[in-house]
Coordinates of C-alpha atoms in Angstrom, one line a residue:
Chain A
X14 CA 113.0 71.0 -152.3
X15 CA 116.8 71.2 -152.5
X16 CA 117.8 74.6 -153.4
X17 CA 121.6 75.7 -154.3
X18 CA 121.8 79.5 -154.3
X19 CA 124.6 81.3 -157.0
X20 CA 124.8 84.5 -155.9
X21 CA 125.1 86.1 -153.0
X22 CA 123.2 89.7 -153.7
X23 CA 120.0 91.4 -152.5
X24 CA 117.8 89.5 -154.4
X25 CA 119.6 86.0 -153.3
X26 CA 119.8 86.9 -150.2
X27 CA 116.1 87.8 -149.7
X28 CA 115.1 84.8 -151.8
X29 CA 117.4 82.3 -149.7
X30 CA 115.3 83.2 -146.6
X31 CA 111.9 83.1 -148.2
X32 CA 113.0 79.8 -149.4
X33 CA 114.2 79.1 -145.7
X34 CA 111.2 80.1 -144.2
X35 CA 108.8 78.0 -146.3
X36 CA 110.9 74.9 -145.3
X37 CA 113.1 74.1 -148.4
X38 CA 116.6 72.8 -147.8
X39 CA 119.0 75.1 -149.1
X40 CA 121.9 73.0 -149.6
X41 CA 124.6 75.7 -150.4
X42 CA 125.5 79.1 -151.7
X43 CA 127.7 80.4 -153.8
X44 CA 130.0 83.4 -154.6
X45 CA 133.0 84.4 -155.7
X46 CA 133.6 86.3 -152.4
X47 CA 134.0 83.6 -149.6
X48 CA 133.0 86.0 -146.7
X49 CA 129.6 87.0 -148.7
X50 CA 129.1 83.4 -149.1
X51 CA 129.9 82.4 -145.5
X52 CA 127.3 85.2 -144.5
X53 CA 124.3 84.2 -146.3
X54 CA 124.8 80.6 -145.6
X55 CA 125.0 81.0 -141.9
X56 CA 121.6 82.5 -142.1
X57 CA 119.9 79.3 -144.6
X58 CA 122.1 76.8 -142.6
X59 CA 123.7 75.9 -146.2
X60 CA 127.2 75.2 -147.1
X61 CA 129.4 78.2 -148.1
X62 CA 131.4 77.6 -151.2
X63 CA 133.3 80.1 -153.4
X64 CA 134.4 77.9 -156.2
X65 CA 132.1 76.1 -158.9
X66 CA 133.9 73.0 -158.7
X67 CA 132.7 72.1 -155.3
X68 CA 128.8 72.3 -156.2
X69 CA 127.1 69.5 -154.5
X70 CA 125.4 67.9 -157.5
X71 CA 122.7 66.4 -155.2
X72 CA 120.2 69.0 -155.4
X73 CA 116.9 69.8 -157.0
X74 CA 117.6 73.5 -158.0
X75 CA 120.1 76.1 -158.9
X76 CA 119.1 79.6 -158.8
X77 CA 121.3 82.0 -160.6
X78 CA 121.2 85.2 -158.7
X79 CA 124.4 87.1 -160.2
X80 CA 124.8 90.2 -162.3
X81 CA 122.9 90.0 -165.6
X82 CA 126.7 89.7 -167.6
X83 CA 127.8 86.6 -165.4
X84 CA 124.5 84.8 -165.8
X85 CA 125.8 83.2 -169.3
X86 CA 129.2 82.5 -168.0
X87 CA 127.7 80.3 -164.7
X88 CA 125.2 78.4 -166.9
X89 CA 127.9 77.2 -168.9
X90 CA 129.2 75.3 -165.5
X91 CA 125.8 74.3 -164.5
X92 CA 125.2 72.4 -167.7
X93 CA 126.9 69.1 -166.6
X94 CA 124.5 68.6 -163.8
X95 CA 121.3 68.4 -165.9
X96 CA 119.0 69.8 -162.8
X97 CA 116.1 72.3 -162.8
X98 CA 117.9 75.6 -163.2
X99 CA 116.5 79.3 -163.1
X100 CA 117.6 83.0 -163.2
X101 CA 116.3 85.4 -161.2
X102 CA 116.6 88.4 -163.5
X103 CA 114.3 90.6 -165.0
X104 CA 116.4 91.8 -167.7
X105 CA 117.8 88.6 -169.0
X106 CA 115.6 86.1 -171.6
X107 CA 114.7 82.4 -170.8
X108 CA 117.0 81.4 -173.7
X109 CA 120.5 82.4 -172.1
X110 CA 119.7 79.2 -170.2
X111 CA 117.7 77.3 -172.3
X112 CA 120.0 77.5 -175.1
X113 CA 122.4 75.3 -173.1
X114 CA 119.8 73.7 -170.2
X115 CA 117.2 71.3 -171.0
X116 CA 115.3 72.3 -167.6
X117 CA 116.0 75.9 -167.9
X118 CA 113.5 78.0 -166.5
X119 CA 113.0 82.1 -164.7
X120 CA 112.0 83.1 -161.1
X121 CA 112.2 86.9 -161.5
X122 CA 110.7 88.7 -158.0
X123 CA 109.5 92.2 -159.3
X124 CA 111.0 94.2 -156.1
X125 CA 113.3 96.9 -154.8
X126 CA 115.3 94.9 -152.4
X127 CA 118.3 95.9 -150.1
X128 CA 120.0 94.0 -147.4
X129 CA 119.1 95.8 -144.8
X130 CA 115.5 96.1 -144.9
X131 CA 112.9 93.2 -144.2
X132 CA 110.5 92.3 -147.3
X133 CA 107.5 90.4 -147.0
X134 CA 107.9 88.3 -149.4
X135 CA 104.3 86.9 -149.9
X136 CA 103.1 90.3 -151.4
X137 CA 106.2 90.2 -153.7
X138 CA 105.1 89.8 -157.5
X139 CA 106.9 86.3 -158.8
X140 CA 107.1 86.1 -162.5
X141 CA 107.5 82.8 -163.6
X142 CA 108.7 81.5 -166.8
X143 CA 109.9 77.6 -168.4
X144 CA 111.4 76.0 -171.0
X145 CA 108.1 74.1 -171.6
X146 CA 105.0 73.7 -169.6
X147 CA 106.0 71.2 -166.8
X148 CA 109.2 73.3 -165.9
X149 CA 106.6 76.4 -165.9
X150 CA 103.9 74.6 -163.7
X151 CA 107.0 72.9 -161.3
X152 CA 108.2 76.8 -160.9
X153 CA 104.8 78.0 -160.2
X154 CA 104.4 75.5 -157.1
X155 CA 107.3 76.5 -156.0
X156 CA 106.4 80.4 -156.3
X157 CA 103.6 79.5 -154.4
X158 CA 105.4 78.0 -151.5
X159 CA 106.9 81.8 -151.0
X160 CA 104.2 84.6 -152.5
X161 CA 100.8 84.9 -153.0
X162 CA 101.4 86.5 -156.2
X163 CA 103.0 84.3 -158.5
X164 CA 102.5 85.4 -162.6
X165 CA 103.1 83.6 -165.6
X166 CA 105.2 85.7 -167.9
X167 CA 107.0 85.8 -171.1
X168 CA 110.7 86.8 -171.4
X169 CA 109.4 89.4 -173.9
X170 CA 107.0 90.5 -171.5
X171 CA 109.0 90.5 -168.9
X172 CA 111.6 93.0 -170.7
X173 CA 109.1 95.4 -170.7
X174 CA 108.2 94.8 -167.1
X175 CA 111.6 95.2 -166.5
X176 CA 111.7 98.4 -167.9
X177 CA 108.4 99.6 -166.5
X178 CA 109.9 98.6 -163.1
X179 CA 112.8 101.3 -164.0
X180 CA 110.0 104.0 -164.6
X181 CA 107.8 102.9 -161.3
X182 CA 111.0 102.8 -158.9
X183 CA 114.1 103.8 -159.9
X184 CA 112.9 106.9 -161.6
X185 CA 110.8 108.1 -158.8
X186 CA 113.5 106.9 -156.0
X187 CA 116.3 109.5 -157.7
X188 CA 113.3 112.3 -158.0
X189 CA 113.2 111.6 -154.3
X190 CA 116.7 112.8 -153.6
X191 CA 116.1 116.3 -156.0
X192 CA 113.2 116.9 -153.8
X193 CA 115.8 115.9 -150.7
X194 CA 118.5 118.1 -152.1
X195 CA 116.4 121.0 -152.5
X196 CA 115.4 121.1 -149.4
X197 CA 118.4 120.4 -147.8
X198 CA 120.0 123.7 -149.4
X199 CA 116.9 126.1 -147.5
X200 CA 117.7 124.1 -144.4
X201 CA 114.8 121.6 -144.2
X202 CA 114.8 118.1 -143.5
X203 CA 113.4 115.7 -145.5
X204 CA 111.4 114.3 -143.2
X205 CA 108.9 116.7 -144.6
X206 CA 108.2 115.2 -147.2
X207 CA 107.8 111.9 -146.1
X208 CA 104.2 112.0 -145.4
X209 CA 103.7 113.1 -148.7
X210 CA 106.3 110.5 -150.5
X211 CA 104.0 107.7 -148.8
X212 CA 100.6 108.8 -149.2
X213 CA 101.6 108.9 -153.2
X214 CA 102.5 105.4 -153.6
X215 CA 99.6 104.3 -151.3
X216 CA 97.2 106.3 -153.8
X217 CA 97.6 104.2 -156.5
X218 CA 97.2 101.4 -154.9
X219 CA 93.4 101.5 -155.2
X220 CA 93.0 104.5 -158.1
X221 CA 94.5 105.2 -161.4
X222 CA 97.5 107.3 -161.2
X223 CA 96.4 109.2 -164.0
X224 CA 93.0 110.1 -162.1
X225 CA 95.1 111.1 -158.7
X226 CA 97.8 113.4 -160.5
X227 CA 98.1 116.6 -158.8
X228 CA 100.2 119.6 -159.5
X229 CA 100.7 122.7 -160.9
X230 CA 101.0 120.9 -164.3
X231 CA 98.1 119.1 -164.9
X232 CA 96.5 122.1 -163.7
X233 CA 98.0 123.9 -166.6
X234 CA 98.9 126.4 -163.6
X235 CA 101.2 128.5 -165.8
X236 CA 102.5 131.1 -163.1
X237 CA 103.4 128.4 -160.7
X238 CA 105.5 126.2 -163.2
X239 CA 107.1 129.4 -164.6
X240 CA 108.0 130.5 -161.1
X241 CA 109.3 126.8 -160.6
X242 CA 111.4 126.9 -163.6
X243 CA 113.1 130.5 -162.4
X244 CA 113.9 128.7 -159.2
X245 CA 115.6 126.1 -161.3
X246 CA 117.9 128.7 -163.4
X247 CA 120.8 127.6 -161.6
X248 CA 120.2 124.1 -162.2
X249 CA 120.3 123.7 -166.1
X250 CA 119.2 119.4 -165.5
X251 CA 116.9 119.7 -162.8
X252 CA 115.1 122.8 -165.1
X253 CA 115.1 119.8 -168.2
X254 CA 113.5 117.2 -165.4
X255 CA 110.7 119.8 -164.6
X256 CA 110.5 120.8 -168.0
X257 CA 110.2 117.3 -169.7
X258 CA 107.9 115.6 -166.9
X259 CA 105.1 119.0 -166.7
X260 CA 105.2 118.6 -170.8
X261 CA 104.4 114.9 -170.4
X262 CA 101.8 115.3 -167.6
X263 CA 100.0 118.3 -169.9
X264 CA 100.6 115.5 -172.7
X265 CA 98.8 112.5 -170.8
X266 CA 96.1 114.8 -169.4
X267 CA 94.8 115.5 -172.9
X268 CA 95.2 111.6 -174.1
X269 CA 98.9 110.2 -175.3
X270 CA 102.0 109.0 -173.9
Chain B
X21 CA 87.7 127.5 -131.9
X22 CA 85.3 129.2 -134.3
X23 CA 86.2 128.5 -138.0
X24 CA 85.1 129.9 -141.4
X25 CA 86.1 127.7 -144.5
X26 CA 85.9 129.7 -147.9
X27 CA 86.6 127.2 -150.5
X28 CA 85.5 122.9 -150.9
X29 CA 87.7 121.7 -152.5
X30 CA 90.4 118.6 -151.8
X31 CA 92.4 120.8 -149.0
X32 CA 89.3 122.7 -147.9
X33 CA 87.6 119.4 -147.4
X34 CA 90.1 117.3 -145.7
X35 CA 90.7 120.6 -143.2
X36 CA 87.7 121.0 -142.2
X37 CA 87.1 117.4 -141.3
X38 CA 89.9 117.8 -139.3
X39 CA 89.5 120.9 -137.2
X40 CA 85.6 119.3 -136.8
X41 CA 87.1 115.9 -135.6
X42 CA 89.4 118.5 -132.9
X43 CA 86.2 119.6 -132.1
X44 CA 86.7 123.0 -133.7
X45 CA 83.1 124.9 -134.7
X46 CA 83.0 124.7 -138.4
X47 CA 80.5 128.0 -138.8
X48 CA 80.5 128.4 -142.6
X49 CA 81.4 127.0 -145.5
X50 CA 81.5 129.2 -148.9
X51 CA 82.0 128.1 -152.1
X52 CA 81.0 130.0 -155.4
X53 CA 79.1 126.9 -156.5
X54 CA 76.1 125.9 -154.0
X55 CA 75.7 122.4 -154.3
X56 CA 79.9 122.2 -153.6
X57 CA 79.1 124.8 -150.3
X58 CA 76.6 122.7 -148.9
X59 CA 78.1 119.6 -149.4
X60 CA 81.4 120.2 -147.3
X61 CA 78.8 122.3 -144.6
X62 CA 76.9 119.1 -143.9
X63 CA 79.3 116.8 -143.5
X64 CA 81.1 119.0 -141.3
X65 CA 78.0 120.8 -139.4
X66 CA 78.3 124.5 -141.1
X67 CA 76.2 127.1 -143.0
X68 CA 76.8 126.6 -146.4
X69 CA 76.8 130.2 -148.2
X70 CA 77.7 131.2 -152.5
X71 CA 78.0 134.6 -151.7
X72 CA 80.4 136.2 -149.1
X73 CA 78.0 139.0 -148.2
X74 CA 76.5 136.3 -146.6
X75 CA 79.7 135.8 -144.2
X76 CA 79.2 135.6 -140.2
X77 CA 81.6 137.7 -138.9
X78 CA 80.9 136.0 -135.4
X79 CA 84.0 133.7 -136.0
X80 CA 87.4 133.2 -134.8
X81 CA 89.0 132.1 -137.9
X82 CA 89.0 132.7 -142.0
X83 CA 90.6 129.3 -143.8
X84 CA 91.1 131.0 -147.1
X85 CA 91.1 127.3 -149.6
X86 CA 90.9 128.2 -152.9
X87 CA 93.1 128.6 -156.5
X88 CA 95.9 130.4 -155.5
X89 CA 94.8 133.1 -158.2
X90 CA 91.9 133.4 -156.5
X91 CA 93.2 134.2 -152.7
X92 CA 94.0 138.0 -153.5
X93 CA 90.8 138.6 -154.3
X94 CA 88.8 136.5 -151.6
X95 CA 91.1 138.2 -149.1
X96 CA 90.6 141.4 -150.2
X97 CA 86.5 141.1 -149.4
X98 CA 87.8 140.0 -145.9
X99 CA 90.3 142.4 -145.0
X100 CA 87.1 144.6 -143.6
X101 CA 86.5 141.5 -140.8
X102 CA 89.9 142.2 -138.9
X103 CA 89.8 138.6 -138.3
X104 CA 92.7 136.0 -137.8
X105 CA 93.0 135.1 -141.7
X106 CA 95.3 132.4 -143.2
X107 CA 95.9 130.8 -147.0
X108 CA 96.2 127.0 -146.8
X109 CA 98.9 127.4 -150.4
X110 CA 102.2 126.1 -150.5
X111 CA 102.6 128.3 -153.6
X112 CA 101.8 132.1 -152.3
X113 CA 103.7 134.3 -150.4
X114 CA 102.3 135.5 -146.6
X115 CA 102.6 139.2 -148.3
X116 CA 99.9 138.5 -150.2
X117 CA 97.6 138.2 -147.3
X118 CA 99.2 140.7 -145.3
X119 CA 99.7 143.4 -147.5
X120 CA 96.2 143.7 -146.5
X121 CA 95.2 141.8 -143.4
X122 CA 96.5 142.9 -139.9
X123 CA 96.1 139.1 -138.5
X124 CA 97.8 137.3 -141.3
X125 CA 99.0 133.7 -141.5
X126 CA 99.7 130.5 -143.7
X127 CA 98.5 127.0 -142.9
X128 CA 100.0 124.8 -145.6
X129 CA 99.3 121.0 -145.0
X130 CA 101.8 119.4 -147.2
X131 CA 100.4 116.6 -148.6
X132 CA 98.7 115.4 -151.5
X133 CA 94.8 114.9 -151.3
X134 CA 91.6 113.4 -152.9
X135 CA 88.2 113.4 -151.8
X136 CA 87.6 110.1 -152.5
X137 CA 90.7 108.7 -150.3
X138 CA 90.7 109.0 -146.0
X139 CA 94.2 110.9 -144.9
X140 CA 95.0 110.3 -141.1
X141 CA 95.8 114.1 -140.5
X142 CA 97.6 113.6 -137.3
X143 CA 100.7 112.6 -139.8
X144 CA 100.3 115.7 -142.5
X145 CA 103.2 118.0 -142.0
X146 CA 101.8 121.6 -141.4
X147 CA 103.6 124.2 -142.6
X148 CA 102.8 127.6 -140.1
X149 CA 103.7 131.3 -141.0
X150 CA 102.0 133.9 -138.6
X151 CA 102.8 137.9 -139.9
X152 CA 103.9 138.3 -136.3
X153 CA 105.1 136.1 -133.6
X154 CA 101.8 135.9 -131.6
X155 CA 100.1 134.9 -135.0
X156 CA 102.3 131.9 -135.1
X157 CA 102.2 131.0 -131.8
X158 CA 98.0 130.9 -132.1
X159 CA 98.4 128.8 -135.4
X160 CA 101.4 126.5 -133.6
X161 CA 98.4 125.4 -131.2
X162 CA 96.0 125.1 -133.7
X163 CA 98.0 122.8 -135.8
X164 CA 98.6 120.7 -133.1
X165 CA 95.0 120.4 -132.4
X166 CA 94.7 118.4 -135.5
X167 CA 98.8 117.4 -136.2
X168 CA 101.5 115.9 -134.6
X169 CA 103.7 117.3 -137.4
X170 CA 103.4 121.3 -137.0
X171 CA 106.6 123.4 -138.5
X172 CA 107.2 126.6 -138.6
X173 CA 108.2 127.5 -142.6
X174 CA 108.9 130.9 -143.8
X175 CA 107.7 132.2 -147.3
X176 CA 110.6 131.4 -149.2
X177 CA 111.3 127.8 -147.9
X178 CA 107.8 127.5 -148.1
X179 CA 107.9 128.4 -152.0
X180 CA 110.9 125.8 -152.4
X181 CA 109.2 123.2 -150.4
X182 CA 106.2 123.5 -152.8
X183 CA 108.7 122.9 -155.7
X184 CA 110.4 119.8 -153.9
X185 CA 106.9 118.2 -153.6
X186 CA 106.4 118.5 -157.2
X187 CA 109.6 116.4 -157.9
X188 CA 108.6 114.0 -154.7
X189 CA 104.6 113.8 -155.7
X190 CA 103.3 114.9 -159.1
X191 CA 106.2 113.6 -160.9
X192 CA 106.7 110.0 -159.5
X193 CA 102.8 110.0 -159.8
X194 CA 103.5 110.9 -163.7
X195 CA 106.0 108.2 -163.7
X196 CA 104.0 105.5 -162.1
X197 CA 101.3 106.3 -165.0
X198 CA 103.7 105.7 -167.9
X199 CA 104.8 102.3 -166.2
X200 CA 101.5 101.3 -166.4
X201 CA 101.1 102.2 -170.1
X202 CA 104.0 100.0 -171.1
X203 CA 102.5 96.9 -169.4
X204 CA 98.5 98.0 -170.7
X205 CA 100.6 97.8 -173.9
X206 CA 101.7 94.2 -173.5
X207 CA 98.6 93.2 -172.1
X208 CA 100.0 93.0 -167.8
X209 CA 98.3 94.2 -165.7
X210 CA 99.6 97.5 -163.6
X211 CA 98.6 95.7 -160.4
X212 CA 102.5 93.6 -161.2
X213 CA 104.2 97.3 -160.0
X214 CA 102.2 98.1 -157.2
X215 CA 104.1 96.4 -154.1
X216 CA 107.2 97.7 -155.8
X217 CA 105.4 101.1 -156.3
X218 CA 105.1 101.1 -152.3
X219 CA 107.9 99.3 -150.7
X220 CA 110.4 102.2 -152.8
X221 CA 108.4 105.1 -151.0
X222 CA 108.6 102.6 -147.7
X223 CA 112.2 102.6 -148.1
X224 CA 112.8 106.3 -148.3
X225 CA 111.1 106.5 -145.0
X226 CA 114.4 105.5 -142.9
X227 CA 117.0 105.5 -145.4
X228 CA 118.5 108.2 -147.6
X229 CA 117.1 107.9 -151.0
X230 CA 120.3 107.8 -152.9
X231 CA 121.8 105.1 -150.3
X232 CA 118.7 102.8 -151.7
X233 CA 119.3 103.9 -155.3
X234 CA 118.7 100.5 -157.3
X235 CA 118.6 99.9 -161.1
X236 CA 120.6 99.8 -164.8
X237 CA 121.9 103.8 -164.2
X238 CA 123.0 103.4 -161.1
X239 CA 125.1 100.3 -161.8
X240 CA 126.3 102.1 -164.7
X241 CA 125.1 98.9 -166.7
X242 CA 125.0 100.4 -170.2
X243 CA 124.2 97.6 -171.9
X244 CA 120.5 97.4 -170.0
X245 CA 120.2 101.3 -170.6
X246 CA 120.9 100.7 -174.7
X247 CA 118.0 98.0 -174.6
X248 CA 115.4 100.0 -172.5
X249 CA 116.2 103.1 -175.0
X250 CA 115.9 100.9 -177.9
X251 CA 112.7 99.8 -176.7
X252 CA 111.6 103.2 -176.4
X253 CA 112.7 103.7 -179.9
X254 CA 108.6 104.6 -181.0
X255 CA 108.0 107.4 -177.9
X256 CA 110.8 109.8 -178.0
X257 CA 109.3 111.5 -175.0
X258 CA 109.7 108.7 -173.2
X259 CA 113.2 108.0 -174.5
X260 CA 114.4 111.6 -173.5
X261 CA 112.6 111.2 -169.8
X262 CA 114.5 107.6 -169.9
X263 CA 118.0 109.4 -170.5
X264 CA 117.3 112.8 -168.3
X265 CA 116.8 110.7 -165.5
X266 CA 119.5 108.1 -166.0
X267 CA 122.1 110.6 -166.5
X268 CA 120.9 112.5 -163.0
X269 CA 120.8 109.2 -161.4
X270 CA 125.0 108.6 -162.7
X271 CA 125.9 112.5 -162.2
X272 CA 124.1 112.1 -158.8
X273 CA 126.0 108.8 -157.7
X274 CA 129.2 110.9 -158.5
X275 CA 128.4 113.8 -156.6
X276 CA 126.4 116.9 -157.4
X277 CA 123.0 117.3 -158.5

């Protein structure tokens, strides 16, 4: 396929190469900053461009990767050109293209990504969505040119997996640096914890996280969490944090949210 | 070495495979319940015993695994051995062994542990405290019998550390369970958030976590936070974890805890 990338982020630019590497033409990208653009292109082999005017209309795809607010705004210039064309975000419905695209469709990949670090892409979760069934079953080919995990799934789903995703990584990722901090302030390194961090997210791989939860809480170990909590007196948020999550895992334990 | 295990549960068990595979001499293995006792001693070559009259005090070593309530108490009936004693609890103090027991030490492996799930050992960070310096010497080389991760922790980083893995384990472990009770509640499967689940604790492992911070808060992207809390209108537990942790994840980005 013919690919045209908009967008020149982490999730373009990990997408660009998986679409590289399966042996699509990507034809050329596109920001608003001519050096990003120049970067990401040297590594597809596409053309650089930093102005919408000089999109190359012969090509099979656009993929908007941009910031949620700009996706609206870029449609509106891709309308003319009547081609197959997709965002890539997990927070954004179907019908901020569709409303102005007849082959509007989504290509959301559910992961964390940053420039810097490799993904293997064929384990990454694609969730898929078209305008009607042949954009959806054109999209899912093309998934399946890159991952081995390609989903059918609603924009309304896909709002909740959006927010689930914020629960799952984001959440955990800032808990991460608390546990960092503290132990940074009794001069330890975080490597320590590493191990630990790992062997957590590998657990629930294969078992319930609800049936691997460990803890003072969920032991209802009262003396530990209150001498927890008196660590925390100097720390009126972190205190909330431990407060709010022990409540919830005592919550879960005995059935409920 | 010559090793006595009182306790069988998650750390007692994965210990004592360890120090076996070191080819250590597991020589008992006590637990008030029997059938828990005897299970641990067979797989791991030892006496089982319920009752610690029945202890051999023809051993090098007490590994004293049990409820941290409990460790007073147990220790108390082996104060009378004069043997090299340790607590395996990232929770209680060294005092509370050595208040009472010449030979007194902690051996804390920091990690998070289930029967049903293999841990390669080599990688668990232990956590050594000896009552004197000779103490901690003997436990340095026992770690490292069975870890390539021995460090020596004092009480009270020891009590903190226990408090960061809480925020590093049993909370993102919490978290991780309510992401997979949104999806359950739109009928996707949690399997979608696993590979995200692990490639965020991958990350942490060679980058700082707040340099590989990702998400609505830390893009300050309001109008992505107002529709996740709107969606969490109906779980107002939920709703306050949602805002706790966004607002840590902005104050964070701005400096400070």
């Amino acid at each position: 396929m013919r690919i045209t990338i908009i967008g020149s982020g982490n999730v373009a630019t990990h997408l660009a190469a998986a679409f590289k590497n399966a042996g699509h033409r990507l034809i050329q990208v596109y920001s608003r900053d001519m050096q990003n653009a120049a970067l990401l292109a040297y590594h597809v082999g596409a053309e650089a461009i930093d102005d919408l005017k000089q999109l190359n209309p012969e090509t099979d795809l656009f993929v908007i990767s941009v910031k949620d607010d700009a996706i609206a705004a870029i449609a509106a210039e891709l309308t003319r050109y009547q081609k197959l064309t997709v965002h890539t975000s997990g927070a954004t419905d179907l019908q901020t293209l569709a409303a102005i695209i007849p082959k509007a469709g989504v290509f959301y990949p559910l992961q964390t990504f940053s420039k810097t670090k490799e993904v293997d892409f064929w384990t990454v979760p694609l969730c898929i969505e078209g305008a009607n069934e042949e954009i959806t079953w054109e999209l899912e080919q093309l998934g399946q040119t890159i991952s081995n995990n390609v989903n059918r799934i609603s924009s309304i789903q896909r709002r909740v997996l959006h927010l689930a995703a914020v629960f799952a990584c984001n959440f955990p990722n800032y808990l991460y640096d608390i546990a960092r901090q503290l132990l940074e302030d009794d001069q330890m390194g975080f490597d320590l914890l590493k191990p630990l961090i790992l062997e957590t997210a590998q657990k629930i791989q294969d078992n319930l996280p609800a049936d691997v939860q460990t803890g003072p809480a969920v032991r209802e170990d009262e003396k530990t969490m209150a001498a927890h909590l008196q660590m925390l007196d100097n720390e009126p948020h972190l205190k909330q944090i431990y407060e709010l999550l022990s409540q919830g895992i005592i919550k879960n334990k005995n059935g409920g949210h």
